[in-house]
GROMACS .gro file of C-alpha atoms in nm:
model
  377
    1MET     CA    1  -0.009  -0.007   0.001
    2THR     CA    2   0.118   0.353  -0.074
    3TRP     CA    3   0.002   0.701   0.013
    4GLY     CA    4  -0.165   0.907  -0.255
    5ARG     CA    5  -0.013   1.233  -0.326
    6SER     CA    6  -0.152   1.548  -0.162
    7ARG     CA    7  -0.249   1.815  -0.418
    8VAL     CA    8  -0.410   2.139  -0.461
    9VAL     CA    9  -0.764   2.155  -0.576
   10GLY     CA   10  -0.985   2.443  -0.672
   11SER     CA   11  -0.955   2.704  -0.946
   12GLY     CA   12  -0.869   2.999  -0.728
   13GLY     CA   13  -1.076   3.315  -0.734
   14ALA     CA   14  -1.091   3.658  -0.555
   15THR     CA   15  -1.000   3.494  -0.224
   16ASP     CA   16  -0.664   3.376  -0.355
   17MET     CA   17  -0.441   3.694  -0.352
   18ILE     CA   18  -0.120   3.540  -0.376
   19ARG     CA   19  -0.070   3.219  -0.590
   20VAL     CA   20   0.164   2.951  -0.474
   21PRO     CA   21   0.448   2.874  -0.727
   22PRO     CA   22   0.455   2.536  -0.901
   23ARG     CA   23   0.611   2.229  -0.702
   24LEU     CA   24   0.931   2.227  -0.894
   25VAL     CA   25   0.993   2.583  -0.820
   26ARG     CA   26   0.916   2.542  -0.452
   27ARG     CA   27   1.152   2.256  -0.431
   28ILE     CA   28   1.457   2.394  -0.608
   29VAL     CA   29   1.433   2.765  -0.556
   30LEU     CA   30   1.190   2.846  -0.260
   31ALA     CA   31   1.307   2.574  -0.022
   32PRO     CA   32   1.687   2.649  -0.060
   33VAL     CA   33   1.624   3.029  -0.031
   34VAL     CA   34   1.434   2.981   0.295
   35LEU     CA   35   1.689   2.732   0.428
   36CYS     CA   36   1.969   2.971   0.367
   37CYS     CA   37   1.778   3.270   0.533
   38CYS     CA   38   1.710   3.063   0.835
   39ILE     CA   39   2.075   2.967   0.866
   40LEU     CA   40   2.174   3.338   0.835
   41LEU     CA   41   1.913   3.430   1.100
   42VAL     CA   42   2.051   3.168   1.338
   43VAL     CA   43   2.416   3.274   1.291
   44ALA     CA   44   2.308   3.639   1.334
   45SER     CA   45   2.108   3.569   1.653
   46PRO     CA   46   2.343   3.728   1.891
   47ILE     CA   47   2.307   4.050   1.709
   48LEU     CA   48   1.928   4.003   1.710
   49PHE     CA   49   1.930   3.938   2.080
   50LEU     CA   50   2.140   4.244   2.160
   51LEU     CA   51   1.897   4.468   1.960
   52ALA     CA   52   1.601   4.304   2.114
   53ALA     CA   53   1.747   4.368   2.470
   54ILE     CA   54   1.792   4.744   2.370
   55VAL     CA   55   1.439   4.776   2.254
   56ASP     CA   56   1.316   4.613   2.576
   57LEU     CA   57   1.540   4.846   2.774
   58PHE     CA   58   1.330   5.137   2.653
   59ALA     CA   59   0.993   4.960   2.614
   60GLY     CA   60   0.988   4.767   2.933
   61GLY     CA   61   0.934   4.389   2.965
   62ARG     CA   62   1.100   4.134   2.752
   63ARG     CA   63   0.867   4.095   2.470
   64SER     CA   64   1.127   4.167   2.206
   65LEU     CA   65   1.346   3.899   2.348
   66ARG     CA   66   1.074   3.649   2.361
   67PHE     CA   67   0.985   3.713   2.003
   68VAL     CA   68   1.345   3.689   1.889
   69ALA     CA   69   1.399   3.386   2.088
   70PHE     CA   70   1.100   3.203   1.931
   71GLY     CA   71   1.183   3.335   1.593
   72VAL     CA   72   1.550   3.192   1.615
   73THR     CA   73   1.422   2.875   1.741
   74TYR     CA   74   1.171   2.840   1.471
   75CYS     CA   75   1.444   2.893   1.215
   76ALA     CA   76   1.653   2.631   1.374
   77TYR     CA   77   1.375   2.381   1.376
   78GLU     CA   78   1.304   2.475   1.005
   79VAL     CA   79   1.660   2.401   0.923
   80ALA     CA   80   1.677   2.073   1.105
   81GLY     CA   81   1.330   1.982   0.954
   82LEU     CA   82   1.434   2.054   0.589
   83LEU     CA   83   1.747   1.855   0.629
   84ALA     CA   84   1.554   1.569   0.781
   85VAL     CA   85   1.311   1.548   0.495
   86PHE     CA   86   1.586   1.571   0.237
   87TRP     CA   87   1.771   1.284   0.412
   88LEU     CA   88   1.441   1.072   0.417
   89TRP     CA   89   1.416   1.147   0.045
   90ILE     CA   90   1.780   1.012  -0.008
   91VAL     CA   91   1.729   0.685   0.209
   92SER     CA   92   1.394   0.615   0.048
   93GLY     CA   93   1.589   0.569  -0.289
   94ALA     CA   94   1.557   0.921  -0.416
   95GLY     CA   95   1.188   0.920  -0.330
   96ALA     CA   96   1.103   0.563  -0.468
   97ARG     CA   97   0.958   0.436  -0.143
   98ILE     CA   98   0.885   0.778   0.014
   99ARG     CA   99   0.511   0.700   0.022
  100THR     CA  100   0.522   0.362   0.171
  101PRO     CA  101   0.369   0.320   0.516
  102ALA     CA  102   0.726   0.261   0.666
  103PHE     CA  103   0.827   0.599   0.550
  104ALA     CA  104   0.483   0.761   0.646
  105GLU     CA  105   0.558   0.650   0.997
  106ARG     CA  106   0.908   0.823   0.979
  107HIS     CA  107   0.744   1.133   0.857
  108TYR     CA  108   0.489   1.141   1.147
  109ARG     CA  109   0.766   1.094   1.394
  110LEU     CA  110   0.952   1.383   1.233
  111MET     CA  111   0.615   1.580   1.246
  112ALA     CA  112   0.568   1.487   1.625
  113TRP     CA  113   0.933   1.594   1.712
  114TRP     CA  114   0.900   1.942   1.534
  115LEU     CA  115   0.562   2.003   1.694
  116ARG     CA  116   0.678   1.904   2.041
  117GLY     CA  117   0.987   2.109   2.031
  118LEU     CA  118   0.807   2.428   1.922
  119GLN     CA  119   0.519   2.371   2.169
  120THR     CA  120   0.776   2.343   2.451
  121VAL     CA  121   0.955   2.663   2.336
  122ALA     CA  122   0.614   2.859   2.303
  123THR     CA  123   0.507   2.735   2.659
  124ARG     CA  124   0.822   2.877   2.810
  125LEU     CA  125   0.841   3.189   2.624
  126PHE     CA  126   0.481   3.289   2.577
  127HIS     CA  127   0.316   3.067   2.855
  128ILE     CA  128   0.103   2.912   2.597
  129GLU     CA  129  -0.071   2.620   2.739
  130VAL     CA  130  -0.366   2.413   2.648
  131HIS     CA  131  -0.624   2.300   2.903
  132ILE     CA  132  -0.885   2.073   2.769
  133GLU     CA  133  -1.217   2.065   2.971
  134GLU     CA  134  -1.376   1.734   3.085
  135ARG     CA  135  -1.085   1.547   2.901
  136ARG     CA  136  -1.185   1.193   2.822
  137PRO     CA  137  -0.901   0.927   2.779
  138PRO     CA  138  -0.831   0.823   2.425
  139GLU     CA  139  -1.078   0.590   2.248
  140PRO     CA  140  -1.002   0.366   1.943
  141GLY     CA  141  -1.183   0.411   1.626
  142PRO     CA  142  -1.149   0.651   1.319
  143ILE     CA  143  -1.286   1.008   1.392
  144LEU     CA  144  -1.365   1.326   1.188
  145VAL     CA  145  -1.255   1.641   1.360
  146PHE     CA  146  -1.435   1.963   1.289
  147SER     CA  147  -1.283   2.268   1.460
  148ARG     CA  148  -1.352   2.624   1.473
  149HIS     CA  149  -1.092   2.859   1.337
  150GLY     CA  150  -0.978   3.110   1.582
  151GLY     CA  151  -0.654   3.285   1.488
  152ALA     CA  152  -0.281   3.243   1.534
  153GLY     CA  153  -0.163   2.893   1.607
  154ASN     CA  154  -0.503   2.727   1.628
  155SER     CA  155  -0.421   2.460   1.361
  156LEU     CA  156  -0.076   2.368   1.498
  157LEU     CA  157  -0.214   2.347   1.854
  158LEU     CA  158  -0.503   2.117   1.738
  159VAL     CA  159  -0.272   1.892   1.536
  160ALA     CA  160  -0.013   1.886   1.807
  161THR     CA  161  -0.276   1.781   2.065
  162LEU     CA  162  -0.412   1.506   1.819
  163LEU     CA  163  -0.071   1.375   1.746
  164LEU     CA  164   0.128   1.406   2.065
  165ASP     CA  165  -0.161   1.369   2.333
  166TYR     CA  166  -0.397   1.128   2.162
  167GLY     CA  167  -0.156   0.940   1.936
  168ARG     CA  168  -0.350   1.021   1.620
  169ARG     CA  169  -0.221   1.050   1.260
  170PRO     CA  170  -0.401   1.354   1.135
  171ARG     CA  171  -0.511   1.395   0.784
  172ILE     CA  172  -0.560   1.773   0.723
  173ILE     CA  173  -0.744   1.983   0.495
  174MET     CA  174  -0.526   2.300   0.451
  175LEU     CA  175  -0.525   2.631   0.247
  176GLU     CA  176  -0.287   2.619  -0.044
  177LYS     CA  177  -0.106   2.930   0.089
  178LEU     CA  178   0.061   2.722   0.367
  179GLN     CA  179   0.278   2.570   0.092
  180TRP     CA  180   0.484   2.887   0.095
  181GLU     CA  181   0.650   2.741   0.412
  182PRO     CA  182   0.879   2.480   0.269
  183LEU     CA  183   0.876   2.248   0.560
  184PHE     CA  184   0.495   2.233   0.565
  185ASP     CA  185   0.494   2.195   0.189
  186THR     CA  186   0.751   1.903   0.176
  187LEU     CA  187   0.644   1.722   0.501
  188LEU     CA  188   0.269   1.743   0.469
  189ASN     CA  189   0.262   1.666   0.103
  190ARG     CA  190   0.425   1.330   0.165
  191LEU     CA  191   0.156   1.248   0.404
  192PRO     CA  192  -0.224   1.203   0.339
  193ASN     CA  193  -0.334   1.566   0.349
  194ARG     CA  194  -0.497   1.814   0.080
  195PHE     CA  195  -0.424   2.179   0.014
  196ILE     CA  196  -0.717   2.353  -0.139
  197ARG     CA  197  -0.768   2.703  -0.255
  198HIS     CA  198  -1.111   2.876  -0.232
  199GLY     CA  199  -1.319   2.953  -0.511
  200ALA     CA  200  -1.686   2.870  -0.623
  201SER     CA  201  -1.580   2.736  -0.973
  202GLY     CA  202  -1.356   2.480  -0.799
  203ARG     CA  203  -1.612   2.374  -0.532
  204GLU     CA  204  -1.677   2.020  -0.678
  205ALA     CA  205  -1.308   1.951  -0.690
  206GLN     CA  206  -1.258   2.063  -0.326
  207LEU     CA  207  -1.553   1.847  -0.210
  208GLU     CA  208  -1.419   1.549  -0.402
  209ALA     CA  209  -1.070   1.592  -0.261
  210ILE     CA  210  -1.220   1.622   0.091
  211GLY     CA  211  -1.418   1.306   0.047
  212ALA     CA  212  -1.110   1.109  -0.077
  213LEU     CA  213  -0.898   1.233   0.208
  214ALA     CA  214  -1.180   1.113   0.461
  215SER     CA  215  -1.196   0.775   0.301
  216GLY     CA  216  -1.021   0.468   0.431
  217LEU     CA  217  -0.946   0.603   0.789
  218GLY     CA  218  -0.790   0.361   1.042
  219ASP     CA  219  -0.823   0.341   1.412
  220ARG     CA  220  -0.536   0.576   1.457
  221ASP     CA  221  -0.632   0.827   1.194
  222ALA     CA  222  -0.802   1.162   1.242
  223PHE     CA  223  -0.941   1.363   0.953
  224VAL     CA  224  -0.921   1.741   1.043
  225LEU     CA  225  -1.131   2.010   0.875
  226PHE     CA  226  -1.205   2.364   0.967
  227PRO     CA  227  -1.557   2.422   0.826
  228GLU     CA  228  -1.545   2.803   0.860
  229GLY     CA  229  -1.261   2.827   0.606
  230HIS     CA  230  -1.106   3.128   0.750
  231ASP     CA  231  -0.987   3.258   1.085
  232PHE     CA  232  -1.278   3.432   1.268
  233LYS     CA  233  -1.293   3.805   1.219
  234PRO     CA  234  -1.601   4.023   1.275
  235GLN     CA  235  -1.594   4.170   0.909
  236LEU     CA  236  -1.573   3.806   0.766
  237ARG     CA  237  -1.872   3.708   0.967
  238GLU     CA  238  -2.068   3.984   0.831
  239ARG     CA  239  -1.963   3.906   0.479
  240ALA     CA  240  -2.045   3.535   0.526
  241ILE     CA  241  -2.397   3.622   0.658
  242ALA     CA  242  -2.443   3.852   0.350
  243HIS     CA  243  -2.332   3.590   0.117
  244LEU     CA  244  -2.580   3.326   0.260
  245ARG     CA  245  -2.859   3.582   0.218
  246LYS     CA  246  -2.749   3.648  -0.140
  247ARG     CA  247  -2.763   3.260  -0.211
  248GLY     CA  248  -3.105   3.243  -0.063
  249HIS     CA  249  -2.997   3.057   0.244
  250HIS     CA  250  -3.211   3.276   0.477
  251ASP     CA  251  -3.252   3.016   0.753
  252SER     CA  252  -2.880   2.971   0.766
  253ALA     CA  253  -2.805   3.332   0.766
  254ALA     CA  254  -3.057   3.374   1.050
  255ARG     CA  255  -2.882   3.116   1.254
  256ALA     CA  256  -2.547   3.264   1.168
  257GLU     CA  257  -2.659   3.596   1.301
  258ARG     CA  258  -2.719   3.453   1.654
  259MET     CA  259  -2.362   3.334   1.665
  260ALA     CA  260  -2.119   3.608   1.770
  261ASN     CA  261  -1.787   3.424   1.794
  262VAL     CA  262  -1.774   3.193   1.499
  263LEU     CA  263  -1.820   3.209   1.118
  264PRO     CA  264  -2.116   3.016   0.966
  265PRO     CA  265  -1.991   2.660   0.886
  266ARG     CA  266  -1.953   2.543   0.529
  267HIS     CA  267  -2.156   2.227   0.519
  268GLY     CA  268  -2.041   2.088   0.193
  269GLY     CA  269  -1.699   1.969   0.317
  270VAL     CA  270  -1.844   1.842   0.635
  271MET     CA  271  -2.109   1.627   0.453
  272ALA     CA  272  -1.855   1.505   0.203
  273ALA     CA  273  -1.620   1.373   0.471
  274ILE     CA  274  -1.926   1.216   0.661
  275ARG     CA  275  -2.038   1.052   0.349
  276ASN     CA  276  -1.695   0.905   0.278
  277ALA     CA  277  -1.629   0.788   0.618
  278PRO     CA  278  -1.956   0.606   0.735
  279GLY     CA  279  -1.793   0.423   1.028
  280SER     CA  280  -1.638   0.740   1.194
  281ASP     CA  281  -1.729   0.916   1.502
  282ILE     CA  282  -1.756   1.297   1.485
  283VAL     CA  283  -1.538   1.517   1.704
  284PHE     CA  284  -1.634   1.884   1.747
  285VAL     CA  285  -1.366   2.131   1.888
  286ALA     CA  286  -1.405   2.456   2.055
  287HIS     CA  287  -1.134   2.671   2.191
  288THR     CA  288  -1.085   3.030   2.338
  289LEU     CA  289  -0.832   3.283   2.401
  290PHE     CA  290  -0.717   3.309   2.030
  291GLU     CA  291  -1.035   3.461   1.914
  292ASP     CA  292  -0.900   3.810   1.994
  293VAL     CA  293  -0.542   3.745   1.901
  294GLY     CA  294  -0.551   3.746   1.538
  295SER     CA  295  -0.248   3.945   1.449
  296ILE     CA  296   0.105   3.974   1.547
  297GLY     CA  297   0.030   4.325   1.693
  298GLN     CA  298  -0.241   4.190   1.907
  299LEU     CA  299  -0.015   3.901   2.019
  300TRP     CA  300   0.254   4.140   2.105
  301GLN     CA  301   0.033   4.323   2.347
  302ARG     CA  302  -0.077   3.990   2.504
  303ILE     CA  303   0.245   3.800   2.567
  304PRO     CA  304   0.336   3.640   2.801
  305LEU     CA  305  -0.024   3.513   2.806
  306LYS     CA  306  -0.194   3.528   3.149
  307GLU     CA  307  -0.442   3.252   3.072
  308PRO     CA  308  -0.436   2.917   2.919
  309VAL     CA  309  -0.595   2.828   2.590
  310LEU     CA  310  -0.928   2.660   2.688
  311ALA     CA  311  -1.049   2.372   2.465
  312ARG     CA  312  -1.344   2.150   2.457
  313PHE     CA  313  -1.374   1.820   2.261
  314TRP     CA  314  -1.716   1.650   2.197
  315ARG     CA  315  -1.710   1.317   2.058
  316ILE     CA  316  -2.038   1.204   1.896
  317PRO     CA  317  -2.095   0.844   1.802
  318VAL     CA  318  -2.175   0.782   1.425
  319ALA     CA  319  -2.499   0.645   1.514
  320GLU     CA  320  -2.611   0.988   1.635
  321VAL     CA  321  -2.530   1.177   1.311
  322PRO     CA  322  -2.850   1.237   1.112
  323GLU     CA  323  -2.871   1.116   0.757
  324GLY     CA  324  -3.072   1.353   0.556
  325THR     CA  325  -2.905   1.666   0.390
  326GLU     CA  326  -3.124   1.926   0.555
  327GLU     CA  327  -3.107   1.743   0.891
  328GLN     CA  328  -2.729   1.730   0.876
  329ILE     CA  329  -2.719   2.097   0.800
  330ALA     CA  330  -2.941   2.175   1.088
  331TRP     CA  331  -2.740   1.949   1.308
  332LEU     CA  332  -2.414   2.112   1.206
  333TYR     CA  333  -2.550   2.462   1.285
  334GLY     CA  334  -2.675   2.339   1.612
  335TRP     CA  335  -2.329   2.225   1.713
  336TRP     CA  336  -2.164   2.541   1.591
  337SER     CA  337  -2.421   2.731   1.805
  338ARG     CA  338  -2.312   2.521   2.102
  339ILE     CA  339  -1.947   2.606   2.017
  340ASP     CA  340  -2.035   2.975   2.003
  341ALA     CA  341  -2.220   2.959   2.333
  342TRP     CA  342  -1.920   2.782   2.506
  343ILE     CA  343  -1.692   3.055   2.379
  344SER     CA  344  -1.923   3.313   2.505
  345ASP     CA  345  -1.917   3.157   2.847
  346LYS     CA  346  -1.543   3.141   2.860
  347VAL     CA  347  -1.475   3.479   2.746
  348THR     CA  348  -1.735   3.631   3.004
  349GLU     CA  349  -1.572   3.419   3.284
  350ALA     CA  350  -1.223   3.551   3.176
  351ASP     CA  351  -1.357   3.904   3.173
  352GLU     CA  352  -1.507   3.877   3.509
  353VAL     CA  353  -1.177   3.743   3.648
  354LEU     CA  354  -0.987   4.025   3.507
  355ASP     CA  355  -1.239   4.289   3.649
  356ASP     CA  356  -1.205   4.127   3.987
  357LEU     CA  357  -0.827   4.155   3.963
  358SER     CA  358  -0.865   4.518   3.867
  359GLU     CA  359  -1.085   4.593   4.155
  360GLU     CA  360  -0.853   4.420   4.401
  361ILE     CA  361  -0.553   4.626   4.274
  362ALA     CA  362  -0.756   4.942   4.275
  363ALA     CA  363  -0.921   4.897   4.612
  364PRO     CA  364  -0.771   5.048   4.927
  365PRO     CA  365  -0.653   4.822   5.211
  366THR     CA  366  -0.931   4.691   5.433
  367SER     CA  367  -0.699   4.647   5.732
  368ASP     CA  368  -0.714   4.914   6.022
  369LEU     CA  369  -0.345   5.016   6.072
  370SER     CA  370  -0.447   5.182   6.392
  371ASP     CA  371  -0.522   4.846   6.540
  372PRO     CA  372  -0.199   4.714   6.703
  373SER     CA  373  -0.277   4.350   6.604
  374THR     CA  374  -0.260   4.455   6.237
  375THR     CA  375   0.073   4.373   6.078
  376LEU     CA  376   0.210   4.435   5.743
  377PRO     CA  377   0.340   4.167   5.522
   0.00000   0.00000   0.00000
């Protein structure tokens, strides 16, 4: 048995602002250029650390040092990862056996090493930790994972959790633009994943690719799809609702209007996955914190993070998944409403904690210093 090639599907459109170069150009031009740039940045890291320390001296805190440290570490892992995938290509007989199950396992181990290393560094530098509510022990059987999209690092955190904590081999539907990152491009294209680009004219090809990737899941596999298609932003939410109305989907638009923290889910990919993986349970994923950290500037203001990333996984037995098209759409929107409500609850709780802390800091001491029994800490 050999793994099929990952490929890009879809014909593009207005949503694809920057087209990814052809595969050959990415391999012989883009990857070496990025590799050399990463090596230069690692070599120049002492100068970068010095400049960051000077900036922090005037700005206060250690944000610049944290960002530089993570950037240098990322570059080091990029170099090591690219050299590793090149070595795997050599020992596979110049790619002749690169798609066999044995080499797939080697690539998954490389992926796990890369994710574990960066996750450890991010935890130490940015205090990024994931707390899963009502965490259940891993259960066997293939699963289809449908997660909301919430900003920087969402995909990597989810994939890391599935691979490192649950021992799953993820099969991921990703946007074509991620192939600008050479390690993502090379490593993930050697495993059962699919890169797609948005565009109405390529919709059938996208759904076909999604269904093909969901087919033949084993007990250790986890198909991963982000039904919203984009990171959540308020303006994208408004556009998505307007698009639903324009297409005559008034019921879906009304449901989407009642959800403040998520984009309306695209049901086509979800239904294609369910149709092609009839024996798979469904896992819905919600998470918080990153819904308001969508840009580097916003992240800059938040680090180190004061709160963990909260996540919630719901596993739905396949027997509970409705069969009819309209029933599945209503079911999907119902779960997305539940995810939205969960996020609202967590955001409210976090705001209340911050308000309480602010009040404690601003409040005058309650002790009576005229009382001789009162002591200062």
